[in-house]
Each structure stands twice: as C-alpha cells, then as structure tokens.
GROMACS .gro file of N, CA and C in nm:
model
  411
    1UNK      N    1  14.131  10.549   8.945
    1UNK     CA    2  13.990  10.574   8.929
    1UNK      C    3  13.960  10.595   8.781
    2UNK      N    4  13.861  10.523   8.735
    2UNK     CA    5  13.820  10.528   8.600
    2UNK      C    6  13.708  10.620   8.579
    3UNK      N    7  13.720  10.719   8.486
    3UNK     CA    8  13.607  10.807   8.457
    3UNK      C    9  13.537  10.746   8.332
    4UNK      N   10  13.407  10.775   8.327
    4UNK     CA   11  13.337  10.718   8.213
    4UNK      C   12  13.234  10.825   8.159
    5UNK      N   13  13.189  10.797   8.032
    5UNK     CA   14  13.088  10.886   7.974
    5UNK      C   15  12.959  10.816   7.993
    6UNK      N   16  12.853  10.892   7.979
    6UNK     CA   17  12.720  10.838   7.992
    6UNK      C   18  12.673  10.756   7.869
    7UNK      N   19  12.751  10.754   7.761
    7UNK     CA   20  12.712  10.693   7.636
    7UNK      C   21  12.684  10.547   7.660
    8UNK      N   22  12.751  10.477   7.747
    8UNK     CA   23  12.739  10.329   7.760
    8UNK      C   24  12.645  10.294   7.879
    9UNK      N   25  12.588  10.387   7.946
    9UNK     CA   26  12.489  10.365   8.056
    9UNK      C   27  12.352  10.342   7.996
   10UNK      N   28  12.294  10.230   8.020
   10UNK     CA   29  12.167  10.192   7.952
   10UNK      C   30  12.064  10.164   8.051
   11UNK      N   31  11.935  10.193   8.010
   11UNK     CA   32  11.817  10.161   8.086
   11UNK      C   33  11.754  10.034   8.033
   12UNK      N   34  11.728   9.946   8.127
   12UNK     CA   35  11.660   9.818   8.094
   12UNK      C   36  11.523   9.805   8.162
   13UNK      N   37  11.434   9.751   8.091
   13UNK     CA   38  11.299   9.721   8.142
   13UNK      C   39  11.292   9.569   8.162
   14UNK      N   40  11.256   9.529   8.280
   14UNK     CA   41  11.251   9.386   8.311
   14UNK      C   42  11.120   9.325   8.257
   15UNK      N   43  11.141   9.213   8.185
   15UNK     CA   44  11.031   9.129   8.149
   15UNK      C   45  11.023   9.015   8.248
   16UNK      N   46  10.947   8.920   8.227
   16UNK     CA   47  10.931   8.802   8.325
   16UNK      C   48  11.066   8.738   8.355
   17UNK      N   49  11.155   8.725   8.251
   17UNK     CA   50  11.273   8.654   8.281
   17UNK      C   51  11.405   8.733   8.265
   18UNK      N   52  11.400   8.831   8.177
   18UNK     CA   53  11.520   8.908   8.157
   18UNK      C   54  11.498   9.055   8.147
   19UNK      N   55  11.609   9.136   8.140
   19UNK     CA   56  11.600   9.273   8.114
   19UNK      C   57  11.610   9.305   7.968
   20UNK      N   58  11.529   9.396   7.918
   20UNK     CA   59  11.532   9.428   7.773
   20UNK      C   60  11.580   9.578   7.767
   21UNK      N   61  11.679   9.600   7.684
   21UNK     CA   62  11.729   9.742   7.672
   21UNK      C   63  11.624   9.823   7.609
   22UNK      N   64  11.610   9.945   7.658
   22UNK     CA   65  11.513  10.041   7.600
   22UNK      C   66  11.578  10.104   7.479
   23UNK      N   67  11.535  10.059   7.360
   23UNK     CA   68  11.593  10.109   7.238
   23UNK      C   69  11.582  10.256   7.209
   24UNK      N   70  11.682  10.315   7.151
   24UNK     CA   71  11.671  10.454   7.115
   24UNK      C   72  11.703  10.550   7.231
   25UNK      N   73  11.729  10.496   7.344
   25UNK     CA   74  11.750  10.575   7.465
   25UNK      C   75  11.872  10.668   7.444
   26UNK      N   76  11.846  10.794   7.484
   26UNK     CA   77  11.951  10.894   7.473
   26UNK      C   78  12.003  10.942   7.607
   27UNK      N   79  11.911  10.986   7.687
   27UNK     CA   80  11.947  11.049   7.815
   27UNK      C   81  11.873  10.971   7.930
   28UNK      N   82  11.937  10.961   8.041
   28UNK     CA   83  11.869  10.913   8.159
   28UNK      C   84  11.927  10.974   8.282
   29UNK      N   85  11.844  11.005   8.382
   29UNK     CA   86  11.884  11.060   8.506
   29UNK      C   87  11.824  10.974   8.618
   30UNK      N   88  11.909  10.937   8.706
   30UNK     CA   89  11.874  10.865   8.829
   30UNK      C   90  11.880  10.968   8.937
   31UNK      N   91  11.763  10.998   9.001
   31UNK     CA   92  11.757  11.095   9.110
   31UNK      C   93  11.732  11.021   9.242
   32UNK      N   94  11.803  11.059   9.346
   32UNK     CA   95  11.787  11.001   9.475
   32UNK      C   96  11.785  11.116   9.577
   33UNK      N   97  11.692  11.113   9.672
   33UNK     CA   98  11.680  11.214   9.770
   33UNK      C   99  11.635  11.157   9.900
   34UNK      N  100  11.658  11.237  10.008
   34UNK     CA  101  11.604  11.196  10.143
   34UNK      C  102  11.552  11.314  10.213
   35UNK      N  103  11.446  11.289  10.290
   35UNK     CA  104  11.387  11.406  10.374
   35UNK      C  105  11.480  11.433  10.487
   36UNK      N  106  11.476  11.558  10.528
   36UNK     CA  107  11.548  11.601  10.647
   36UNK      C  108  11.442  11.637  10.747
   37UNK      N  109  11.447  11.574  10.862
   37UNK     CA  110  11.351  11.597  10.973
   37UNK      C  111  11.415  11.687  11.071
   38UNK      N  112  11.347  11.801  11.101
   38UNK     CA  113  11.397  11.896  11.199
   38UNK      C  114  11.393  11.837  11.339
   39UNK      N  115  11.503  11.826  11.403
   39UNK     CA  116  11.514  11.766  11.541
   39UNK      C  117  11.557  11.877  11.639
   40UNK      N  118  11.546  12.001  11.609
   40UNK     CA  119  11.591  12.112  11.686
   40UNK      C  120  11.495  12.128  11.809
   41UNK      N  121  11.554  12.157  11.922
   41UNK     CA  122  11.475  12.184  12.047
   41UNK      C  123  11.536  12.298  12.115
   42UNK      N  124  11.472  12.340  12.227
   42UNK     CA  125  11.524  12.456  12.302
   42UNK      C  126  11.655  12.427  12.369
   43UNK      N  127  11.690  12.304  12.388
   43UNK     CA  128  11.816  12.267  12.452
   43UNK      C  129  11.922  12.224  12.353
   44UNK      N  130  11.902  12.258  12.222
   44UNK     CA  131  12.005  12.228  12.119
   44UNK      C  132  12.128  12.318  12.146
   45UNK      N  133  12.242  12.259  12.141
   45UNK     CA  134  12.364  12.327  12.181
   45UNK      C  135  12.396  12.431  12.078
   46UNK      N  136  12.434  12.553  12.122
   46UNK     CA  137  12.484  12.663  12.042
   46UNK      C  138  12.378  12.720  11.944
   47UNK      N  139  12.250  12.687  11.962
   47UNK     CA  140  12.143  12.739  11.876
   47UNK      C  141  12.170  12.698  11.725
   48UNK      N  142  12.226  12.584  11.708
   48UNK     CA  143  12.239  12.531  11.573
   48UNK      C  144  12.124  12.430  11.550
   49UNK      N  145  12.060  12.441  11.434
   49UNK     CA  146  11.958  12.346  11.401
   49UNK      C  147  12.014  12.199  11.394
   50UNK      N  148  11.931  12.110  11.430
   50UNK     CA  149  11.961  11.966  11.423
   50UNK      C  150  11.866  11.901  11.333
   51UNK      N  151  11.911  11.796  11.259
   51UNK     CA  152  11.816  11.716  11.174
   51UNK      C  153  11.858  11.575  11.179
   52UNK      N  154  11.758  11.491  11.146
   52UNK     CA  155  11.779  11.347  11.133
   52UNK      C  156  11.723  11.310  10.995
   53UNK      N  157  11.778  11.201  10.943
   53UNK     CA  158  11.734  11.162  10.809
   53UNK      C  159  11.596  11.096  10.814
   54UNK      N  160  11.518  11.125  10.718
   54UNK     CA  161  11.384  11.065  10.704
   54UNK      C  162  11.370  10.978  10.590
   55UNK      N  163  11.257  10.966  10.536
   55UNK     CA  164  11.230  10.877  10.420
   55UNK      C  165  11.307  10.912  10.296
   56UNK      N  166  11.357  10.814  10.220
   56UNK     CA  167  11.428  10.831  10.095
   56UNK      C  168  11.333  10.803   9.976
   57UNK      N  169  11.367  10.861   9.859
   57UNK     CA  170  11.293  10.830   9.743
   57UNK      C  171  11.387  10.837   9.623
   58UNK      N  172  11.349  10.772   9.517
   58UNK     CA  173  11.429  10.777   9.390
   58UNK      C  174  11.334  10.775   9.269
   59UNK      N  175  11.389  10.812   9.157
   59UNK     CA  176  11.320  10.819   9.028
   59UNK      C  177  11.416  10.812   8.914
   60UNK      N  178  11.368  10.773   8.799
   60UNK     CA  179  11.444  10.776   8.673
   60UNK      C  180  11.364  10.856   8.573
   61UNK      N  181  11.431  10.950   8.506
   61UNK     CA  182  11.375  11.020   8.386
   61UNK      C  183  11.459  10.979   8.273
   62UNK      N  184  11.394  10.955   8.159
   62UNK     CA  185  11.463  10.897   8.048
   62UNK      C  186  11.395  10.951   7.918
   63UNK      N  187  11.476  10.970   7.810
   63UNK     CA  188  11.421  11.006   7.684
   63UNK      C  189  11.499  10.939   7.574
   64UNK      N  190  11.441  10.947   7.454
   64UNK     CA  191  11.512  10.879   7.340
   64UNK      C  192  11.433  10.888   7.208
   65UNK      N  193  11.496  10.829   7.106
   65UNK     CA  194  11.432  10.825   6.977
   65UNK      C  195  11.333  10.701   6.980
   66UNK      N  196  11.213  10.727   6.935
   66UNK     CA  197  11.112  10.621   6.933
   66UNK      C  198  11.152  10.511   6.831
   67UNK      N  199  11.154  10.384   6.877
   67UNK     CA  200  11.185  10.273   6.787
   67UNK      C  201  11.056  10.188   6.785
   68UNK      N  202  10.985  10.180   6.673
   68UNK     CA  203  10.861  10.098   6.666
   68UNK      C  204  10.893   9.953   6.684
   69UNK      N  205  10.811   9.884   6.751
   69UNK     CA  206  10.823   9.740   6.782
   69UNK      C  207  10.934   9.704   6.871
   70UNK      N  208  10.986   9.804   6.959
   70UNK     CA  209  11.089   9.772   7.060
   70UNK      C  210  11.018   9.701   7.170
   71UNK      N  211  11.073   9.584   7.212
   71UNK     CA  212  11.015   9.502   7.317
   71UNK      C  213  11.003   9.575   7.449
   72UNK      N  214  11.108   9.650   7.492
   72UNK     CA  215  11.103   9.721   7.617
   72UNK      C  216  10.997   9.832   7.619
   73UNK      N  217  10.998   9.906   7.508
   73UNK     CA  218  10.897  10.013   7.496
   73UNK      C  219  10.756   9.956   7.502
   74UNK      N  220  10.732   9.839   7.436
   74UNK     CA  221  10.599   9.775   7.437
   74UNK      C  222  10.564   9.731   7.582
   75UNK      N  223  10.659   9.685   7.657
   75UNK     CA  224  10.632   9.654   7.798
   75UNK      C  225  10.582   9.773   7.872
   76UNK      N  226  10.650   9.886   7.848
   76UNK     CA  227  10.611  10.008   7.920
   76UNK      C  228  10.473  10.051   7.876
   77UNK      N  229  10.446  10.042   7.748
   77UNK     CA  230  10.309  10.086   7.698
   77UNK      C  231  10.203  10.003   7.759
   78UNK      N  232  10.226   9.872   7.770
   78UNK     CA  233  10.129   9.786   7.831
   78UNK      C  234  10.111   9.816   7.982
   79UNK      N  235  10.228   9.830   8.052
   79UNK     CA  236  10.218   9.851   8.198
   79UNK      C  237  10.152   9.993   8.224
   80UNK      N  238  10.174  10.089   8.147
   80UNK     CA  239  10.112  10.225   8.160
   80UNK      C  240   9.959  10.211   8.140
   81UNK      N  241   9.919  10.150   8.028
   81UNK     CA  242   9.772  10.134   8.009
   81UNK      C  243   9.708  10.057   8.115
   82UNK      N  244   9.770   9.952   8.165
   82UNK     CA  245   9.710   9.865   8.265
   82UNK      C  246   9.734   9.912   8.410
   83UNK      N  247   9.794  10.031   8.425
   83UNK     CA  248   9.823  10.089   8.553
   83UNK      C  249   9.899   9.985   8.648
   84UNK      N  250  10.008   9.934   8.593
   84UNK     CA  251  10.091   9.840   8.660
   84UNK      C  252  10.233   9.887   8.683
   85UNK      N  253  10.299   9.854   8.788
   85UNK     CA  254  10.429   9.889   8.812
   85UNK      C  255  10.531   9.808   8.715
   86UNK      N  256  10.648   9.860   8.702
   86UNK     CA  257  10.746   9.792   8.616
   86UNK      C  258  10.883   9.794   8.689
   87UNK      N  259  10.949   9.677   8.674
   87UNK     CA  260  11.092   9.672   8.728
   87UNK      C  261  11.187   9.726   8.624
   88UNK      N  262  11.278   9.811   8.667
   88UNK     CA  263  11.375   9.868   8.578
   88UNK      C  264  11.510   9.859   8.643
   89UNK      N  265  11.617   9.877   8.554
   89UNK     CA  266  11.752   9.899   8.614
   89UNK      C  267  11.834   9.976   8.507
   90UNK      N  268  11.928  10.050   8.563
   90UNK     CA  269  12.029  10.116   8.485
   90UNK      C  270  12.164  10.048   8.503
   91UNK      N  271  12.222  10.010   8.392
   91UNK     CA  272  12.352   9.939   8.398
   91UNK      C  273  12.467  10.024   8.351
   92UNK      N  274  12.569  10.039   8.431
   92UNK     CA  275  12.687  10.113   8.399
   92UNK      C  276  12.778  10.022   8.320
   93UNK      N  277  12.880  10.076   8.248
   93UNK     CA  278  12.975   9.993   8.175
   93UNK      C  279  13.052   9.895   8.261
   94UNK      N  280  13.068   9.929   8.394
   94UNK     CA  281  13.135   9.833   8.484
   94UNK      C  282  13.048   9.718   8.517
   95UNK      N  283  12.927   9.716   8.483
   95UNK     CA  284  12.833   9.607   8.518
   95UNK      C  285  12.749   9.644   8.646
   96UNK      N  286  12.777   9.751   8.719
   96UNK     CA  287  12.700   9.790   8.834
   96UNK      C  288  12.559   9.823   8.782
   97UNK      N  289  12.460   9.771   8.865
   97UNK     CA  290  12.319   9.799   8.828
   97UNK      C  291  12.246   9.868   8.940
   98UNK      N  292  12.164   9.968   8.901
   98UNK     CA  293  12.076  10.031   8.998
   98UNK      C  294  11.935   9.983   8.963
   99UNK      N  295  11.874   9.904   9.057
   99UNK     CA  296  11.754   9.834   9.023
   99UNK      C  297  11.641   9.865   9.122
  100UNK      N  298  11.515   9.860   9.068
  100UNK     CA  299  11.404   9.873   9.151
  100UNK      C  300  11.263   9.866   9.080
  101UNK      N  301  11.163   9.877   9.163
  101UNK     CA  302  11.023   9.870   9.110
  101UNK      C  303  10.974  10.020   9.095
  102UNK      N  304  10.907  10.046   8.988
  102UNK     CA  305  10.862  10.185   8.966
  102UNK      C  306  10.719  10.188   8.916
  103UNK      N  307  10.662  10.305   8.929
  103UNK     CA  308  10.533  10.325   8.859
  103UNK      C  309  10.562  10.442   8.760
  104UNK      N  310  10.489  10.436   8.648
  104UNK     CA  311  10.509  10.524   8.537
  104UNK      C  312  10.427  10.655   8.563
  105UNK      N  313  10.488  10.766   8.588
  105UNK     CA  314  10.417  10.888   8.622
  105UNK      C  315  10.406  10.986   8.497
  106UNK      N  316  10.488  10.969   8.397
  106UNK     CA  317  10.473  11.049   8.279
  106UNK      C  318  10.526  10.964   8.158
  107UNK      N  319  10.458  10.964   8.047
  107UNK     CA  320  10.488  10.880   7.936
  107UNK      C  321  10.448  10.953   7.812
  108UNK      N  322  10.539  11.034   7.756
  108UNK     CA  323  10.515  11.121   7.645
  108UNK      C  324  10.574  11.081   7.510
  109UNK      N  325  10.504  11.121   7.404
  109UNK     CA  326  10.566  11.106   7.267
  109UNK      C  327  10.560  11.247   7.204
  110UNK      N  328  10.678  11.285   7.159
  110UNK     CA  329  10.687  11.415   7.090
  110UNK      C  330  10.697  11.388   6.932
  111UNK      N  331  10.615  11.453   6.859
  111UNK     CA  332  10.605  11.432   6.718
  111UNK      C  333  10.622  11.566   6.633
  112UNK      N  334  10.739  11.610   6.634
  112UNK     CA  335  10.769  11.735   6.556
  112UNK      C  336  10.769  11.708   6.406
  113UNK      N  337  10.730  11.804   6.330
  113UNK     CA  338  10.724  11.778   6.180
  113UNK      C  339  10.859  11.777   6.118
  114UNK      N  340  10.957  11.825   6.183
  114UNK     CA  341  11.095  11.829   6.120
  114UNK      C  342  11.205  11.758   6.200
  115UNK      N  343  11.168  11.659   6.278
  115UNK     CA  344  11.270  11.591   6.359
  115UNK      C  345  11.219  11.448   6.392
  116UNK      N  346  11.297  11.371   6.465
  116UNK     CA  347  11.260  11.241   6.503
  116UNK      C  348  11.141  11.233   6.598
  117UNK      N  349  11.067  11.130   6.588
  117UNK     CA  350  10.969  11.098   6.687
  117UNK      C  351  11.039  11.054   6.809
  118UNK      N  352  11.016  11.116   6.926
  118UNK     CA  353  11.086  11.087   7.047
  118UNK      C  354  10.991  11.059   7.163
  119UNK      N  355  11.041  10.984   7.270
  119UNK     CA  356  10.965  10.956   7.382
  119UNK      C  357  11.030  11.021   7.505
  120UNK      N  358  10.954  11.035   7.611
  120UNK     CA  359  11.018  11.064   7.744
  120UNK      C  360  10.928  10.991   7.846
  121UNK      N  361  10.996  10.950   7.948
  121UNK     CA  362  10.926  10.875   8.051
  121UNK      C  363  10.984  10.911   8.189
  122UNK      N  364  10.897  10.917   8.284
  122UNK     CA  365  10.933  10.940   8.425
  122UNK      C  366  10.887  10.823   8.499
  123UNK      N  367  10.980  10.769   8.576
  123UNK     CA  368  10.950  10.647   8.663
  123UNK      C  369  10.977  10.680   8.809
  124UNK      N  370  10.874  10.666   8.892
  124UNK     CA  371  10.887  10.697   9.031
  124UNK      C  372  10.909  10.569   9.104
  125UNK      N  373  11.019  10.562   9.186
  125UNK     CA  374  11.053  10.442   9.260
  125UNK      C  375  10.945  10.401   9.355
  126UNK      N  376  10.918  10.283   9.375
  126UNK     CA  377  10.819  10.223   9.472
  126UNK      C  378  10.900  10.123   9.559
  127UNK      N  379  10.945  10.166   9.673
  127UNK     CA  380  11.028  10.088   9.756
  127UNK      C  381  11.172  10.116   9.737
  128UNK      N  382  11.257  10.023   9.781
  128UNK     CA  383  11.403  10.046   9.783
  128UNK      C  384  11.465  10.040   9.640
  129UNK      N  385  11.564  10.122   9.624
  129UNK     CA  386  11.653  10.113   9.511
  129UNK      C  387  11.773  10.028   9.555
  130UNK      N  388  11.800   9.925   9.479
  130UNK     CA  389  11.921   9.836   9.515
  130UNK      C  390  12.036   9.869   9.418
  131UNK      N  391  12.156   9.845   9.468
  131UNK     CA  392  12.277   9.862   9.385
  131UNK      C  393  12.350   9.733   9.388
  132UNK      N  394  12.361   9.672   9.266
  132UNK     CA  395  12.438   9.544   9.248
  132UNK      C  396  12.576   9.579   9.191
  133UNK      N  397  12.670   9.573   9.271
  133UNK     CA  398  12.815   9.595   9.229
  133UNK      C  399  12.871   9.473   9.172
  134UNK      N  400  12.951   9.495   9.070
  134UNK     CA  401  13.025   9.380   9.017
  134UNK      C  402  13.159   9.370   9.087
  135UNK      N  403  13.183   9.251   9.130
  135UNK     CA  404  13.312   9.225   9.211
  135UNK      C  405  13.419   9.182   9.109
  136UNK      N  406  13.540   9.251   9.116
  136UNK     CA  407  13.637   9.210   9.021
  136UNK      C  408  13.693   9.073   9.046
  137UNK      N  409  13.740   9.002   8.943
  137UNK     CA  410  13.786   8.861   8.952
  137UNK      C  411  13.923   8.867   9.018
   0.00000   0.00000   0.00000
C-alpha cells in the first residue's frame, strides 16, 4: 500500500477540450456525504433504530495563491459572473480522477497588506461524482 502526500494532488478546471490546472493551488478538500433516512417502526427488532441510505452530495473547497492571467482561474471567473456550472476534477499522483459538474457557491479574494493575494473557492457538486481509476499495465 502506497501512502502519499497531498502536495501532488491537483485541481483542474475543464475547458471545452482539456483540463487546466488551477495555478497557485495550495489546499483542496473533497467532501462526500449521504443522507440517512430513518426507517424505524414499532416492529423494529430490539428497539434499535433502522436507517436506509438517502441522497448523496459532494463538494470541493480549494484555496491558493492568486496567479494573474491563469487560464483555469479565468474560466472560474467567467463562469461565476455568468452563473454557469463548471466541470472540475481532482487528480491524484496515481492518475485517479474525481470528476463532476459543479456550481460555484463561494469565490473569494483575500488581499492582506502583508502577505500574498489569495483566493478561495467552494464548488457544490451538481449530479454524480465519478471516479476514474487508472488500471496498472
């Protein structure tokens, strides 16, 4: 089993034909969750609650150093202004990709007087998150 650091895990923003790496990216979090629907009834054995899986959702939160004229950042800027969804993926060093369509729910620039200009972005999944595994040769 190979362990890896997050240093080589990168966020890509899809353009018409290819994915463009989000320059300056420092941190990224892929969050996945599912609802739990209570299925308990009076005839549930042993008075233990029962549940069934409900709808799932996913999101990506990302931040980094702002790089002016970055193609991926410019795609995000345009999509945010035009209220359009954007396709994204996170690629691990193994080549595995977590991909999906998202809407931009937060898009911030932080401009401290004594540090780098940084961005943060929150992307809410719209539909399924897919996982593309790389098969070894």
